[in-house]
XYZ file of C-alpha atoms in Angstrom:
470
model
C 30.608 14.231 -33.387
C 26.448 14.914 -34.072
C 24.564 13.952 -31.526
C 22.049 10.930 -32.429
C 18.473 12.442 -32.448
C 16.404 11.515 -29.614
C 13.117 9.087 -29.893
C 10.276 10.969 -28.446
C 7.640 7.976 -27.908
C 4.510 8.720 -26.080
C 0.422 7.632 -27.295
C -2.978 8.122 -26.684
C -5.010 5.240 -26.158
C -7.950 7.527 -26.983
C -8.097 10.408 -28.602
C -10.740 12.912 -27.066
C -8.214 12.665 -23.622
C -10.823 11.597 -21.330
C -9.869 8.339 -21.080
C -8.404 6.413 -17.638
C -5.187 6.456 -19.242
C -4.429 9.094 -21.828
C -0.742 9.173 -21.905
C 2.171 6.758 -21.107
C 5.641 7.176 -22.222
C 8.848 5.170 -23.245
C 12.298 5.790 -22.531
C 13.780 8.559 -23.880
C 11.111 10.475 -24.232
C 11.684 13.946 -23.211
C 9.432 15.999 -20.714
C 10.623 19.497 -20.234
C 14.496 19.311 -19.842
C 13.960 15.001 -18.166
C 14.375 12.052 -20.495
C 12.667 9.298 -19.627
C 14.543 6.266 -18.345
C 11.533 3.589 -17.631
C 8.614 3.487 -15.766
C 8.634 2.859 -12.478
C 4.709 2.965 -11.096
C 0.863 3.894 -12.003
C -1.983 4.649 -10.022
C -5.477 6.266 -10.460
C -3.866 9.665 -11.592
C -0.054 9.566 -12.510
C 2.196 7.286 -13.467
C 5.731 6.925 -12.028
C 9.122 7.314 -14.447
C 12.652 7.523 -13.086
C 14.237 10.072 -15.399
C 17.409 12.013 -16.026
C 18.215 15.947 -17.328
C 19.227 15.558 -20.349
C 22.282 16.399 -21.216
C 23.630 15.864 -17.473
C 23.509 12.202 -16.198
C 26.192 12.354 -14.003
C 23.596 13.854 -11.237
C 21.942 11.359 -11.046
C 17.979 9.967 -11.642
C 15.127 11.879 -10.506
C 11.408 10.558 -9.730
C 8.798 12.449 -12.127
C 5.362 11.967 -12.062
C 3.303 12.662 -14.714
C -0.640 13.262 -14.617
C -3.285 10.732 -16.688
C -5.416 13.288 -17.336
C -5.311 17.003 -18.864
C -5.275 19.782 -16.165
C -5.189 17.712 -13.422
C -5.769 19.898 -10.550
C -4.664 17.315 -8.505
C -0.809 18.001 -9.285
C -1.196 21.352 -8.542
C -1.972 20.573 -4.896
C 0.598 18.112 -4.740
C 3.410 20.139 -5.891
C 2.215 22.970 -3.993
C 1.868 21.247 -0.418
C 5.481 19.349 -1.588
C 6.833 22.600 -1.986
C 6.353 24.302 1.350
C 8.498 20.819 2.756
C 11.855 20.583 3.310
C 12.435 17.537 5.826
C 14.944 14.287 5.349
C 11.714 12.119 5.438
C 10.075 13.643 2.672
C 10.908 13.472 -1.141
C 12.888 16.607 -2.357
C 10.788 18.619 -4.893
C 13.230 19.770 -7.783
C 10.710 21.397 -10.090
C 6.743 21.567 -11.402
C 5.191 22.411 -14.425
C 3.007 20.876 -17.168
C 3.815 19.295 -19.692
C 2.003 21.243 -22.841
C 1.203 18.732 -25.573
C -1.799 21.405 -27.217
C -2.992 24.931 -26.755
C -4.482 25.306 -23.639
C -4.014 21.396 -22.363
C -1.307 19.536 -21.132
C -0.220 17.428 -18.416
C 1.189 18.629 -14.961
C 3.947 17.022 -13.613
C 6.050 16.768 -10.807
C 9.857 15.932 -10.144
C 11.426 14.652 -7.550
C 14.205 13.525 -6.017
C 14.793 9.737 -6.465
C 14.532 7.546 -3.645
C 16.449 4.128 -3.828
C 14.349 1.900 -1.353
C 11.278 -0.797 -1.021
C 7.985 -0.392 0.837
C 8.116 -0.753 4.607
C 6.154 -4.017 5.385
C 8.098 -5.683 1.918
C 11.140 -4.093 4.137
C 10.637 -5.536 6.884
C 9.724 -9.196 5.632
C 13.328 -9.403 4.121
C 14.562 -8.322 7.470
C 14.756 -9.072 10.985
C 12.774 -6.517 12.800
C 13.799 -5.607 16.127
C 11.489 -2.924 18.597
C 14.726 -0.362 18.359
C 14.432 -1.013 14.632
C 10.594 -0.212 14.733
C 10.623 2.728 16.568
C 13.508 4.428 15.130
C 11.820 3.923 11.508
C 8.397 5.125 12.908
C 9.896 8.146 14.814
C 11.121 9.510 11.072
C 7.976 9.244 9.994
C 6.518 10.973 12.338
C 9.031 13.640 12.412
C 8.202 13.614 8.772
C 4.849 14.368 9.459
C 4.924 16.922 11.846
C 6.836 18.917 9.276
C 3.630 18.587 6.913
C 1.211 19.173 9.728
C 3.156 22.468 10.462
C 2.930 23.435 7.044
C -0.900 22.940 7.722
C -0.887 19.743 5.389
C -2.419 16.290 6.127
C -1.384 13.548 4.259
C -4.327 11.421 4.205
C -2.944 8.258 3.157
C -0.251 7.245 5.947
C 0.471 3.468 4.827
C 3.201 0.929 4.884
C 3.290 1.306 1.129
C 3.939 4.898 0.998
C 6.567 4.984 3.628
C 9.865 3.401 1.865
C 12.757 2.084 3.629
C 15.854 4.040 1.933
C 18.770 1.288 0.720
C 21.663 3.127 1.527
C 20.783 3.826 5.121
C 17.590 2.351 6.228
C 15.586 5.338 6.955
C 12.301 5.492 6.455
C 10.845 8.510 3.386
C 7.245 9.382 3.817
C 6.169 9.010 0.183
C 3.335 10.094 -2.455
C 1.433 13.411 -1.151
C -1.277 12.661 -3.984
C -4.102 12.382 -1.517
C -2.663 15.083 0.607
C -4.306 18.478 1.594
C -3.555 21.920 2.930
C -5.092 24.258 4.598
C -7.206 26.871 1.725
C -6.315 24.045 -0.712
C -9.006 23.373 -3.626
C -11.642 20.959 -2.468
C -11.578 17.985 -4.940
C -13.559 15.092 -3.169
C -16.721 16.454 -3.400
C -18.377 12.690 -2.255
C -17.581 9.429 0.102
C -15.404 7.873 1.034
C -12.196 10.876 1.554
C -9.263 10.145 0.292
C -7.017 7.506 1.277
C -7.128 3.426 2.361
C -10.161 2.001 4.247
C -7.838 -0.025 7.053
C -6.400 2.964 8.272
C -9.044 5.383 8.806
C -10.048 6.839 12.206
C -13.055 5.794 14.115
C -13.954 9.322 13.738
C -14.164 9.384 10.207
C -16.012 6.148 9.695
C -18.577 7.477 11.767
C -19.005 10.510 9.654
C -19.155 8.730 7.172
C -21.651 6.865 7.864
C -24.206 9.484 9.671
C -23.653 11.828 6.321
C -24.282 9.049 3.705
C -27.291 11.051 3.172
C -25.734 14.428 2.674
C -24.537 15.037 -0.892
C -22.303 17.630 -0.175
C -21.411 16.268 3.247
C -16.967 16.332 3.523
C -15.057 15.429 6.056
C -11.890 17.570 7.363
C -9.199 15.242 8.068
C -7.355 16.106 10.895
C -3.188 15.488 11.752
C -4.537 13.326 14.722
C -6.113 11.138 11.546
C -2.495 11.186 9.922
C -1.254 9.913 13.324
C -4.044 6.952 13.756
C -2.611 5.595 10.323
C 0.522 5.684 11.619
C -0.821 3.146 14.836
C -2.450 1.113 12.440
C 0.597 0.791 10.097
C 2.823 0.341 13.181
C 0.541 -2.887 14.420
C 0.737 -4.426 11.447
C 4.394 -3.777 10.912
C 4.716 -5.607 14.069
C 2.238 -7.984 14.070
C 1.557 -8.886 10.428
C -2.189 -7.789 10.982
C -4.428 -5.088 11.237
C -6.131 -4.185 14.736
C -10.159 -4.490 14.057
C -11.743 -1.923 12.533
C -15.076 0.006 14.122
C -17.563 -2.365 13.817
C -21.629 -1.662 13.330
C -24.586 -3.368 14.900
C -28.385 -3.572 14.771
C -30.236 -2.568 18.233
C -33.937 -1.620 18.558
C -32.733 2.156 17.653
C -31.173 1.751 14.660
C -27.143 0.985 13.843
C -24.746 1.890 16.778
C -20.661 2.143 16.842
C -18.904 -0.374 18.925
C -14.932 -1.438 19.048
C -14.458 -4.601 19.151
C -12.337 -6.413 21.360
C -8.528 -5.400 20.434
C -5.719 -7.493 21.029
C -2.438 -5.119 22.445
C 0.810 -6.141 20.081
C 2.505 -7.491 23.456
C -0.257 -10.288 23.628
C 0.617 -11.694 19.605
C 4.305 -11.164 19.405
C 7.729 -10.798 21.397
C 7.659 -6.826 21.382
C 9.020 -4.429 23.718
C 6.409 -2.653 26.258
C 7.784 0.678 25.452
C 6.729 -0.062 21.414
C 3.525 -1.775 22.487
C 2.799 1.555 24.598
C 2.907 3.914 21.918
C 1.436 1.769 19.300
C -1.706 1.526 21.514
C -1.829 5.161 22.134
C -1.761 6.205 18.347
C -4.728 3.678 18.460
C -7.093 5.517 21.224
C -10.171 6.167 19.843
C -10.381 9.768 21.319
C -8.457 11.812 18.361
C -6.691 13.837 21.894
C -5.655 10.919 23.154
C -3.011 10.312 20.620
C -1.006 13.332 21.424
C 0.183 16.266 18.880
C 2.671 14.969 15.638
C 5.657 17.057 17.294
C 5.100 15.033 20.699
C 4.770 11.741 19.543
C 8.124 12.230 17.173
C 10.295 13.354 20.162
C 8.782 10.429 22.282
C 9.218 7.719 19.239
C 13.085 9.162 19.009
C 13.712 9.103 22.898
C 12.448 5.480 22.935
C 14.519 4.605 20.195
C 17.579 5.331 22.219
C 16.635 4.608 25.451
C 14.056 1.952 25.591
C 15.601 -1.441 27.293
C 17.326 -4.789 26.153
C 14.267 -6.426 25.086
C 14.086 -3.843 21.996
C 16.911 -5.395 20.670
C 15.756 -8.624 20.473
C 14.276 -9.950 16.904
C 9.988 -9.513 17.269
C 8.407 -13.104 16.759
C 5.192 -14.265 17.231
C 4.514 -15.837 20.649
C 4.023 -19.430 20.965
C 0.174 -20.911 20.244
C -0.758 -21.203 23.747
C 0.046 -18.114 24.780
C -1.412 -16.259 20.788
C -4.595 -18.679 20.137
C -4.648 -16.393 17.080
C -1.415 -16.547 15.774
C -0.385 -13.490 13.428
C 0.857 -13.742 9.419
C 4.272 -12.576 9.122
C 4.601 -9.342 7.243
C 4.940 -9.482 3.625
C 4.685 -7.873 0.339
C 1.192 -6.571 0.021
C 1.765 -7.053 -4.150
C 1.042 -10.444 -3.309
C -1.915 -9.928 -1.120
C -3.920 -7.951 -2.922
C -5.651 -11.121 -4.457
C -7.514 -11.604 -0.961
C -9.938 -8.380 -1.600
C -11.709 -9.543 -4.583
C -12.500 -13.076 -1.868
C -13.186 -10.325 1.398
C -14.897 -8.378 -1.405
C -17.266 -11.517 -2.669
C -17.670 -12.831 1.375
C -18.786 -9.401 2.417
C -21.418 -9.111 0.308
C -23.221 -12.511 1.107
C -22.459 -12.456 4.954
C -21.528 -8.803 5.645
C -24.822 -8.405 7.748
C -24.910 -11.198 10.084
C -21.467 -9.593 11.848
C -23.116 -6.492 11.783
C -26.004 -7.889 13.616
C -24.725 -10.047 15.698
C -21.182 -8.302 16.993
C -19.447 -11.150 16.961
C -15.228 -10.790 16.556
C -14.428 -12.506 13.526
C -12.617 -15.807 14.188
C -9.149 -15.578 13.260
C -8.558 -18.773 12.072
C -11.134 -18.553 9.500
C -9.956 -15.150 7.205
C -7.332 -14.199 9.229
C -7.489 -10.537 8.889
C -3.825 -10.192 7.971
C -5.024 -11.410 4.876
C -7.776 -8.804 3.631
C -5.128 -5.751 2.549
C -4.919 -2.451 0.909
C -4.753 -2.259 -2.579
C -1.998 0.420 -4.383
C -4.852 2.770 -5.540
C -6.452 2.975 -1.962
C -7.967 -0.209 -1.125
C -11.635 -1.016 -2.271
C -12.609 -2.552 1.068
C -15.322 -0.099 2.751
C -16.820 0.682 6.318
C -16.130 -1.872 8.785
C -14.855 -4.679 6.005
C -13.916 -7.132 8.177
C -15.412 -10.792 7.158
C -16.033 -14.437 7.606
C -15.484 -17.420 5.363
C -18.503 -18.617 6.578
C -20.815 -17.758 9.526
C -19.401 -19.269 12.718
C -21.417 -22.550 14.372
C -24.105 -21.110 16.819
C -23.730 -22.123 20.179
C -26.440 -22.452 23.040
C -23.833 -20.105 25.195
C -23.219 -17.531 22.394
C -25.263 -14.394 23.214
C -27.535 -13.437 20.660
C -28.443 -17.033 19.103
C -31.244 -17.726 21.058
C -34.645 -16.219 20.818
C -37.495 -15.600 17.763
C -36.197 -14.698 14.256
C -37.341 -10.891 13.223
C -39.616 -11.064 10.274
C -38.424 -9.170 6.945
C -39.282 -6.045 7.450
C -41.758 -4.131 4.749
C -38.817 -1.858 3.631
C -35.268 -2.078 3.059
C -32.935 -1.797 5.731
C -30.181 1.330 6.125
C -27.407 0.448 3.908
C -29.368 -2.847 2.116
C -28.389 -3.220 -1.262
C -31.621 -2.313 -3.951
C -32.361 -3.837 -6.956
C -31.573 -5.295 -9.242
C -30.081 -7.572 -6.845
C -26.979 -10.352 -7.163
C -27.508 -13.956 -8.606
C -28.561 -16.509 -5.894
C -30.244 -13.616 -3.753
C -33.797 -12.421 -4.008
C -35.458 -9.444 -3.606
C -37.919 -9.062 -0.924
C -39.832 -5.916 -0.456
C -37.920 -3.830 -2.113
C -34.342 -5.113 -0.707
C -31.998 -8.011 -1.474
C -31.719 -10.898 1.093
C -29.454 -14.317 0.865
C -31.548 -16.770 1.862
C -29.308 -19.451 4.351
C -28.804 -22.655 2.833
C -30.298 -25.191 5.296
C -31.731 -23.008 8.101
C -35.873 -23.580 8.129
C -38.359 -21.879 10.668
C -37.582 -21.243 13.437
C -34.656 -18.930 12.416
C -31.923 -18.030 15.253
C -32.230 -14.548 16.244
C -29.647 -13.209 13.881
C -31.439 -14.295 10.615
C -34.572 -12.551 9.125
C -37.890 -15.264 8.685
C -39.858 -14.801 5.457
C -42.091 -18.141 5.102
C -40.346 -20.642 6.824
C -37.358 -19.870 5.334
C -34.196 -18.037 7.115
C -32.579 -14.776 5.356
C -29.569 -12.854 5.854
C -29.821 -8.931 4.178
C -27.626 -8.087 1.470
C -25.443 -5.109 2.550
C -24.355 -2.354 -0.073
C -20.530 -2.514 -0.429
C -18.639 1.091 -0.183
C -17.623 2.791 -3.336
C -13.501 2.501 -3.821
C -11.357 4.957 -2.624
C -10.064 7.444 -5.071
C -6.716 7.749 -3.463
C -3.709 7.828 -6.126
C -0.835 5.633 -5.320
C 1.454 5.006 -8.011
């Protein structure tokens, strides 16, 4: 019997290839020896198709990923890293190569083994989540990760949506090495931010980033005690449904100086057990040696796991209002969060200074942080974007909202946004300031005075992440 011919369907949106998105397929188109079933995810740099070897269904699909651009070097790293891995938690590579479309160009692509799962947080809203449950999923990961970390990887871009929760066993797969690195690897962020999703970055590299925004070719080295950080910060919000506060900036008569503010542990917000709350708050510490090596904190998350007491097998649930004034979000899909950064986005950019100024902990029940979440190509929330829905009522008690207003000052501050500058917001000697709708002379002490009226600077938002998350 003849075989029906297959349909090779695949376009170009543009045809000089530089475009975002130069190639998509359909099913059945054929890469190499894979046909193309459907696709399955796109980020920044590949897209996502669960495919088959032709001629050979019976074993089963396979994930392949397929670059967006010609020669991206990007897949070479990936593949490379991917290779050197051979670890339960992590993805099985099954073969590389590029798929040649004319001479000289084509597209590199991996495959993979297919993983039948969801994301963790979507995981763990359709479930009830236990502490045993918690720490057994976050010990694989980091078992998962001190296999890359001995390979002399880092993965950059440790997140509840790339760690999936398998369906036929519930264990957790670390997932998409896209943003990873290894050691002698080819440098390709050559500017800020690095790789990966704002929320989950050290305090370590915020503050780099921040005393090198002048430095062109300024990089920094991510570290595995960064990979292990985003593991605390995914583990608090698994837990708690939000994120712990980010490093925070403020205004002093020297310039802009690093503070933490106030942190609430996950034993004070929901039902967990001490031994999770323990080792959630040490992946947390703000000294990078504080959070132990990958190896250590794997054997301690699987010791727990099996010997940590009865109240780790009781369901986690928020505590009741008078004991959590700021009562947690449950965990849910972050597909339907992702609507809250373009608001945190807009907020930041009108009140974004007067936090930095003043200090102040946002107030919960405002913008409940829970709310402002990573996006699937990285997040586009930058340095210490936390906000307000609107500046909190001043006080006579509250520190800082008493005393004489500073006058604009004759240049722009560090970090004020230039010219041309946003609609309602003017520009005042060379910055641009948000003048505060019914505040008149005399201004509190965290507004700026510029005759008789009150002004808040305009801060510069971060540039998005270039992390690729299909």
């Amino acid at each position: 019997m003849r075989r029906p011919s297959v349909r090779r369907s695949w376009y170009w949106p543009t045809v000089n290839f530089r475009g975002v998105k130069p190639v998509l397929m359909t099913p059945e188109t054929e890469v190499g020896p894979w046909r193309v079933l459907e696709q399955r995810g796109q980020g920044s740099y590949g897209a996502v198709y669960r495919v088959e070897r032709a001629g050979h269904p019976e074993q089963g699909p396979f994930a392949l990923k397929l670059a967006l651009h010609l020669n991206d070097p990007r897949f070479e790293r990936e593949g490379e890293l991917l290779s050197r891995l051979q670890h339960a938690g992590i993805p099985r590579l099954v073969e590389r190569g590029t798929w040649e479309v004319q001479a000289g160009g084509g597209f590199p692509f991996i495959v993979m083994e297919w993983v039948e799962g969801v994301p963790l947080y979507e995981w763990a809203a359709q479930h009830p989540l236990t502490s045993r449950q918690a720490l057994r999923l976050l010990a694989q990961v980091a078992s998962a990760l001190a296999a890359t970390h001995e390979a002399e990887g880092v993965h950059r871009d440790v997140k509840g949506d790339n760690i999936w929760v398998r369906t036929r066993d519930a264990g957790a797969v670390l997932m998409d090495f896209g943003s990873a690195y290894y050691r002698r690897a080819r440098v390709l962020t050559h500017q800020f931010p690095p790789p990966g999703t704002p929320e989950y970055q050290t305090p370590e590299c915020q503050r780099y980033q921040w005393e090198a925004r002048h430095q062109p070719s300024a990089r920094y080295e991510a570290q595995p005690a960064d990979d292990l950080y985003a593991l605390g910060v995914t583990a608090y919000r698994l837990v708690t449904g939000r994120y712990p506060p980010a490093l925070d900036m403020r205004v002093t008569e020297q310039g802009f100086e690093f503070f933490r503010p106030p942190r609430l542990p996950p034993e004070a917000l929901v039902s967990v057990s001490p031994e999770l709350a323990e080792i959630i708050q040490q992946l947390l510490s703000d000294d990078p040696s504080g959070r132990g090596t990958t190896q250590e904190v794997a054997e301690v998350l699987e010791h727990l796991a099996m010997t940590a007491g009865p109240q780790a097998d009781h369901r986690i649930t928020p505590l009741p209002a008078r004991s959590n004034p700021a009562q947690p979000l449950q965990p849910r899909s972050s597909r339907a969060e992702a609507p809250w950064l373009a608001m945190a986005a807009l907020v930041y950019l009108w009140i974004g200074a007067w936090w930095m100024k003043e200090g102040h902990v946002p107030v919960p029940e405002k913008v409940p942080q829970s709310q402002v979440h990573e996006q699937r190509d990285g997040g586009t929330v930058g340095l210490g974007a936390q906000v307000l829905a609107s500046p909190p009522e001043a006080r006579p008690d509250e520190p800082g909202m008493s005393g004489i207003a500073l006058d604009i000052p004759k240049k722009p501050l560090p970090g004020q946004r230039l010219p041309p500058c946003e609609r309602y917001t003017v520009e005042i000697h060379g910055g641009c300031w948000a003048q505060v709708s019914g505040a008149v002379s005399p201004c509190s002490a965290s507004m700026y005075e510029w005759k008789k009226a009150c002004y808040l600077p305009l801060i510069a938002p971060s540039r998005p992440s270039t992390s690729d998350t299909p």
